[in-house]
Short mmCIF file of C-alpha atoms in Angstrom, two decimals:
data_model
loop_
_atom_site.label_atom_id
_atom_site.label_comp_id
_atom_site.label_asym_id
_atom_site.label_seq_id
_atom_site.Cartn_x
_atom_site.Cartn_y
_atom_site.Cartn_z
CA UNK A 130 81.95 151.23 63.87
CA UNK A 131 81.51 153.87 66.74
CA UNK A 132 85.44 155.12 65.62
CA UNK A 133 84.40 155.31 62.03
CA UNK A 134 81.22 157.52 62.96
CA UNK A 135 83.30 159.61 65.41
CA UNK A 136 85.23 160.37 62.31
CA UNK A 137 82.89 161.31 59.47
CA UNK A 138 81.88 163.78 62.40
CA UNK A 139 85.24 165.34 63.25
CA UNK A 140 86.14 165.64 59.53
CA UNK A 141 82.43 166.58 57.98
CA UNK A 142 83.01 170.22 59.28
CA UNK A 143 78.93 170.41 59.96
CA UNK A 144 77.76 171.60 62.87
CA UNK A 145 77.40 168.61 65.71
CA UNK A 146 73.98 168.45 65.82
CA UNK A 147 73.39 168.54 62.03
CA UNK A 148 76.29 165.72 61.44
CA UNK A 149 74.26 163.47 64.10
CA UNK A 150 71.12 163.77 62.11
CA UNK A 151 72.67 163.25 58.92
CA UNK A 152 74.58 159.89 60.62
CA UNK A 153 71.37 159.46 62.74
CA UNK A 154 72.82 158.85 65.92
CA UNK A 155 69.97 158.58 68.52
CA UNK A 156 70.03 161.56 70.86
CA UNK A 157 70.85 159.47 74.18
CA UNK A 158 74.04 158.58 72.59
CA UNK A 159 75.29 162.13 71.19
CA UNK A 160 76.62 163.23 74.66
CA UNK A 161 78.86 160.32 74.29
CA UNK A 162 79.92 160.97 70.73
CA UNK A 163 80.43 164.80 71.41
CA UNK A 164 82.50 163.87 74.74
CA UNK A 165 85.00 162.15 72.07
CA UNK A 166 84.98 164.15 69.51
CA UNK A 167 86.12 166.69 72.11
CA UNK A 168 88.75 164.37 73.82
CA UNK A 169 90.42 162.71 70.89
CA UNK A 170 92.23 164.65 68.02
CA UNK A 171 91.36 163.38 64.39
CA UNK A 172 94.66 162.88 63.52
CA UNK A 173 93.98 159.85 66.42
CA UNK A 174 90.68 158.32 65.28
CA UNK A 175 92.81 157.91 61.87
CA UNK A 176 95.03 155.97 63.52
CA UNK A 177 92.91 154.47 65.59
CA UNK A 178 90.69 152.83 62.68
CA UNK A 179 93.74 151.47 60.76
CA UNK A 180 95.17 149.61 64.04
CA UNK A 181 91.61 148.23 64.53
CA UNK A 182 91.42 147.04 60.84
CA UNK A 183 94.98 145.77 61.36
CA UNK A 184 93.64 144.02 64.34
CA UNK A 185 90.72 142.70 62.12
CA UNK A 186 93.23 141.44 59.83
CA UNK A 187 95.36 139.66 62.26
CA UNK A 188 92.05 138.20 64.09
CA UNK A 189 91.20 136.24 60.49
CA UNK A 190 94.43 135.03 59.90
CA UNK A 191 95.05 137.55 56.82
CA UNK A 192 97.69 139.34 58.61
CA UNK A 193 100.87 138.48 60.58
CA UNK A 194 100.98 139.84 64.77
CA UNK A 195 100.33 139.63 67.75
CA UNK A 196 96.41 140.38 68.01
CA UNK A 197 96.32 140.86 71.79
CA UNK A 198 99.57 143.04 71.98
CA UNK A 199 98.26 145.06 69.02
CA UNK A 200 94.88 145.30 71.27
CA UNK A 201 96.80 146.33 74.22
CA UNK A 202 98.51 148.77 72.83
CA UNK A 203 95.02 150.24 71.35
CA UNK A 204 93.81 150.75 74.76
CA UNK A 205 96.79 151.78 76.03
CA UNK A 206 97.28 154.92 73.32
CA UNK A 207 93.74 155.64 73.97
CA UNK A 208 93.98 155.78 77.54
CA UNK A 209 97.00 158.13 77.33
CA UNK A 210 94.88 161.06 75.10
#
């Protein structure tokens, strides 16, 4: 969920502090969210939220894989931007 609000920030093209109302993220945790935004391209949280849906497929048996080598390699690409 966090990836999908990290998103409609990076691509609403409001100002920060304006998106965070809209989303209502509780101040304590827009640091975090701005830290991300920051560090991670869009073009990644894309990406990002179709591997975890993939994964979310894969985890109820409504899609073929590997669930813990699609996982790894999550972590791994996001450890690596």
């Amino acid at each position: 969920r966090e990836f999908a609000t990290l998103q409609n920030i990076a691509q609403s093209g409001q100002p920060f502090a304006q998106a965070c109302k809209t989303l209502r993220i509780w101040q304590n945790k827009q640091r975090n969210y701005q830290a991300a935004i920051k560090h991670y391209a869009p073009q990644q949280l894309t990406h990002t939220l179709q591997q975890l849906a993939r994964l979310d497929k894969i985890n109820k048996g409504q899609d073929k894989g590997d669930g813990w080598l699609l996982l790894t390699h999550l972590v791994s690409d996001l450890l690596m931007a």
